[in-house]
CSV table of C-alpha atoms in Angstrom, one decimal:
chain,number,residue,atom,x,y,z
A,1,ASP,CA,8.2,13.0,24.2
A,2,ALA,CA,8.0,16.5,22.8
A,3,ARG,CA,4.6,18.2,22.9
A,4,GLY,CA,3.1,19.4,19.6
A,5,ALA,CA,1.3,22.5,18.5
A,6,PRO,CA,-1.1,23.9,17.5
A,7,LEU,CA,-3.1,23.4,20.7
A,8,VAL,CA,-6.9,22.9,20.6
A,9,TRP,CA,-9.3,24.2,23.2
A,10,ARG,CA,-12.9,23.1,23.9
A,11,GLN,CA,-15.1,23.4,27.0
A,12,GLY,CA,-12.4,24.2,29.4
A,13,LEU,CA,-10.0,21.5,28.1
A,14,LEU,CA,-6.8,21.9,26.2
A,15,PHE,CA,-5.9,19.0,23.9
A,16,VAL,CA,-2.1,18.6,23.5
A,17,SER,CA,-0.5,16.0,21.3
A,18,ALA,CA,3.0,14.5,21.7
A,19,SER,CA,5.3,13.1,19.1
A,20,ASP,CA,4.9,9.6,20.5
A,21,GLY,CA,1.2,9.5,19.6
A,22,VAL,CA,-0.2,10.5,23.0
A,23,LEU,CA,-3.1,12.9,23.1
A,24,THR,CA,-3.6,14.6,26.5
A,25,ALA,CA,-6.6,16.7,27.8
A,26,LEU,CA,-5.6,19.3,30.4
A,27,ARG,CA,-7.8,21.6,32.4
A,28,THR,CA,-7.3,25.2,31.2
A,29,THR,CA,-7.8,26.5,34.8
A,30,ASP,CA,-4.7,24.8,36.4
A,31,GLY,CA,-3.0,22.6,33.7
A,32,SER,CA,-3.9,19.4,35.5
A,33,GLU,CA,-4.3,16.3,33.4
A,34,VAL,CA,-7.9,15.1,32.9
A,35,TRP,CA,-7.0,12.1,30.7
A,36,HIS,CA,-4.4,10.9,28.2
A,37,ALA,CA,-4.7,8.3,25.4
A,38,GLN,CA,-2.1,6.4,23.5
A,39,LEU,CA,-3.2,6.5,19.8
A,40,GLY,CA,-0.6,4.1,18.4
A,41,ALA,CA,0.9,6.5,15.9
A,42,PRO,CA,1.8,10.2,15.8
A,43,LEU,CA,-0.8,12.8,14.9
A,44,ALA,CA,-0.6,14.0,11.3
A,45,ALA,CA,-2.2,17.4,12.3
A,46,ALA,CA,-3.9,19.2,15.2
A,47,PRO,CA,-7.1,17.4,16.5
A,48,SER,CA,-10.6,18.9,16.3
A,49,SER,CA,-13.5,18.8,18.7
A,50,ASP,CA,-17.2,19.6,18.7
A,51,GLY,CA,-17.4,19.3,22.5
A,52,ARG,CA,-18.6,15.7,22.5
A,53,VAL,CA,-15.7,14.0,20.6
A,54,VAL,CA,-12.1,15.0,19.8
A,55,VAL,CA,-11.0,13.6,16.5
A,56,ALA,CA,-7.4,13.1,15.5
A,57,SER,CA,-5.8,12.1,12.1
A,58,LEU,CA,-2.7,9.9,12.4
A,59,LEU,CA,0.3,9.5,10.2
A,60,ASN,CA,-0.7,5.9,9.5
A,61,ARG,CA,-4.0,7.2,7.9
A,62,ARG,CA,-6.2,6.1,10.9
A,63,ILE,CA,-8.8,8.6,12.1
A,64,VAL,CA,-9.7,8.2,15.8
A,65,ALA,CA,-12.4,9.8,17.9
A,66,LEU,CA,-12.3,10.0,21.7
A,67,ALA,CA,-14.9,11.1,24.1
A,68,VAL,CA,-14.1,14.6,25.4
A,69,ALA,CA,-15.2,13.8,28.9
A,70,ASP,CA,-13.0,10.8,29.6
A,71,GLY,CA,-10.8,10.1,26.5
A,72,HIS,CA,-12.4,6.7,25.9
A,73,SER,CA,-12.4,5.5,22.3
A,74,ARG,CA,-15.6,6.2,20.4
A,75,TRP,CA,-14.6,4.9,17.0
A,76,GLU,CA,-11.7,4.4,14.6
A,77,SER,CA,-11.7,4.6,10.8
A,78,THR,CA,-8.9,4.1,8.2
A,79,LEU,CA,-8.6,6.1,5.0
A,80,GLN,CA,-7.6,3.9,2.1
A,81,PRO,CA,-5.0,5.4,-0.1
A,82,ALA,CA,-5.9,6.2,-3.7
A,83,PRO,CA,-4.9,3.3,-6.0
A,84,SER,CA,-1.4,3.5,-7.4
A,85,ARG,CA,-1.2,4.4,-11.1
A,86,VAL,CA,2.3,3.1,-11.5
A,87,ALA,CA,2.5,-0.1,-13.6
A,88,PHE,CA,4.9,-1.2,-16.2
A,89,PRO,CA,6.1,-4.4,-17.7
A,90,ILE,CA,9.7,-5.6,-17.7
A,91,LEU,CA,10.5,-5.6,-21.4
A,92,ALA,CA,14.2,-6.6,-21.3
A,93,PRO,CA,15.5,-9.0,-18.6
A,94,HIS,CA,19.0,-7.4,-18.6
A,95,LEU,CA,17.4,-4.1,-17.5
A,96,ALA,CA,15.7,-5.7,-14.4
A,97,PRO,CA,18.2,-4.3,-11.8
A,98,ALA,CA,17.7,-0.7,-13.2
A,99,ILE,CA,14.0,-1.2,-13.3
A,100,GLU,CA,14.0,-2.4,-9.7
A,101,ILE,CA,15.7,0.8,-8.6
A,102,VAL,CA,13.3,3.0,-10.6
A,103,SER,CA,10.4,0.9,-9.3
A,104,PHE,CA,11.5,1.4,-5.7
A,105,ALA,CA,11.9,5.1,-6.2
A,106,MET,CA,8.5,5.3,-7.8
A,107,MET,CA,7.0,3.2,-5.0
A,108,ALA,CA,8.5,5.5,-2.4
A,109,ALA,CA,7.2,8.6,-4.2
A,110,SER,CA,3.7,7.1,-4.4
A,111,LEU,CA,3.3,6.3,-0.7
A,112,PRO,CA,0.0,7.6,0.6
A,113,ALA,CA,0.2,11.1,2.1
A,114,ALA,CA,-0.9,11.7,5.7
A,115,PRO,CA,-4.4,13.0,6.2
A,116,GLY,CA,-5.0,16.6,7.0
A,117,GLN,CA,-6.5,18.3,10.1
A,118,PRO,CA,-10.0,17.2,10.7
A,119,LEU,CA,-13.0,19.5,11.3
A,120,VAL,CA,-15.9,18.3,13.5
A,121,ALA,CA,-19.0,20.2,12.5
A,122,ASN,CA,-22.7,19.4,11.5
A,123,ASP,CA,-22.4,15.9,13.1
A,124,ARG,CA,-19.7,15.1,10.6
A,125,VAL,CA,-15.9,15.0,10.4
A,126,TYR,CA,-14.4,16.6,7.3
A,127,LEU,CA,-10.8,16.1,6.4
A,128,SER,CA,-8.4,15.8,3.5
A,129,GLY,CA,-6.9,12.4,2.8
A,130,GLY,CA,-3.7,14.1,1.8
A,131,ASP,CA,-4.4,12.8,-1.7
A,132,GLY,CA,-6.8,15.5,-3.0
A,133,VAL,CA,-9.8,13.7,-1.6
A,134,LEU,CA,-12.2,15.4,0.9
A,135,TYR,CA,-13.7,12.8,3.2
A,136,PHE,CA,-17.0,13.1,5.0
A,137,LEU,CA,-17.3,10.8,8.1
A,138,ASP,CA,-20.2,10.4,10.5
A,139,ALA,CA,-19.0,12.1,13.8
A,140,GLN,CA,-20.8,9.5,15.9
A,141,THR,CA,-19.7,6.3,14.1
A,142,GLY,CA,-16.7,7.1,12.0
A,143,ILE,CA,-18.3,5.6,8.9
A,144,ILE,CA,-17.1,7.3,5.7
A,145,ASN,CA,-20.3,8.5,4.1
A,146,ARG,CA,-18.8,10.5,1.2
A,147,ARG,CA,-15.7,11.2,-0.8
A,148,GLN,CA,-15.2,14.2,-3.0
A,149,ASP,CA,-12.4,13.8,-5.4
A,150,LYS,CA,-13.3,16.5,-8.0
A,151,ILE,CA,-11.8,19.4,-6.1
A,152,GLY,CA,-8.9,19.7,-8.4
A,153,GLY,CA,-5.8,19.5,-6.3
A,154,ARG,CA,-4.3,18.5,-3.0
A,155,ILE,CA,-6.1,20.2,-0.1
A,156,ALA,CA,-4.1,22.5,2.2
A,157,GLY,CA,-5.0,23.0,5.9
A,158,ALA,CA,-8.2,22.3,7.7
A,159,PRO,CA,-11.6,22.6,6.1
A,160,ALA,CA,-14.1,25.3,7.3
A,161,ALA,CA,-17.8,24.9,7.4
A,162,ASP,CA,-21.1,26.7,7.9
A,163,GLU,CA,-24.4,24.8,8.3
A,164,HIS,CA,-24.8,24.0,4.6
A,165,HIS,CA,-21.2,24.0,3.1
A,166,VAL,CA,-17.7,22.7,3.8
A,167,PHE,CA,-15.0,24.9,2.3
A,168,VAL,CA,-11.4,23.9,1.3
A,169,VAL,CA,-8.5,25.5,-0.4
A,170,THR,CA,-5.9,23.6,-2.4
A,171,VAL,CA,-2.1,24.0,-2.3
A,172,ASP,CA,-2.5,25.9,-5.6
A,173,GLY,CA,-4.9,28.4,-4.1
A,174,LEU,CA,-8.2,27.0,-5.6
A,175,LEU,CA,-11.1,27.5,-3.3
A,176,ALA,CA,-14.0,25.0,-3.3
A,177,ALA,CA,-17.3,24.6,-1.6
A,178,CYS,CA,-19.1,21.3,-1.2
A,179,ASP,CA,-22.6,20.6,0.2
A,180,SER,CA,-21.9,19.6,3.8
A,181,ALA,CA,-24.7,16.9,3.7
A,182,ASN,CA,-24.3,15.1,0.4
A,183,GLY,CA,-20.7,16.0,-0.6
A,184,ALA,CA,-21.6,17.5,-4.0
A,185,LEU,CA,-19.1,20.0,-5.3
A,186,GLU,CA,-21.1,23.2,-5.6
A,187,TRP,CA,-18.4,25.6,-6.9
A,188,LYS,CA,-14.7,26.2,-7.2
A,189,GLN,CA,-12.7,29.3,-8.1
């Protein structure tokens, strides 16, 4: 299958994804394959690595971590979609076919978005759920420790972090900073 971009480099390895859900680690010195892993679904965004694990978000909302050294699975986690807010009673039985069409269109429009590009930093994985929620996962176990849903919009791109904060920007240009340990929203502008 076709190889994807952007490429991710860490410790002499280049991580390359393919449209069929295969993640491959290549040596940067000669392009030889070190390992490859079938993830079961296409990647939603470029993977991220801290040198110990490489983390990928998949289109089916699974987040997977592989050991950088050998590609073996370290953990897997699934982001649950935000609850649907679409609910309406059928008031007139003769309108049922039209309501079914509208219901199907509303259901298709409310399918969960794919997660964003992860960032592995501070022994955590930070990523957008594609639904305006910033997730904080433990980088060693994949356990979702925190969710920050007060950012104020759908998050664009990958988060950035320093030792105390994780930063995100929304598709509307709002910049937000959260405490990297406890997930508290510290400021937004």
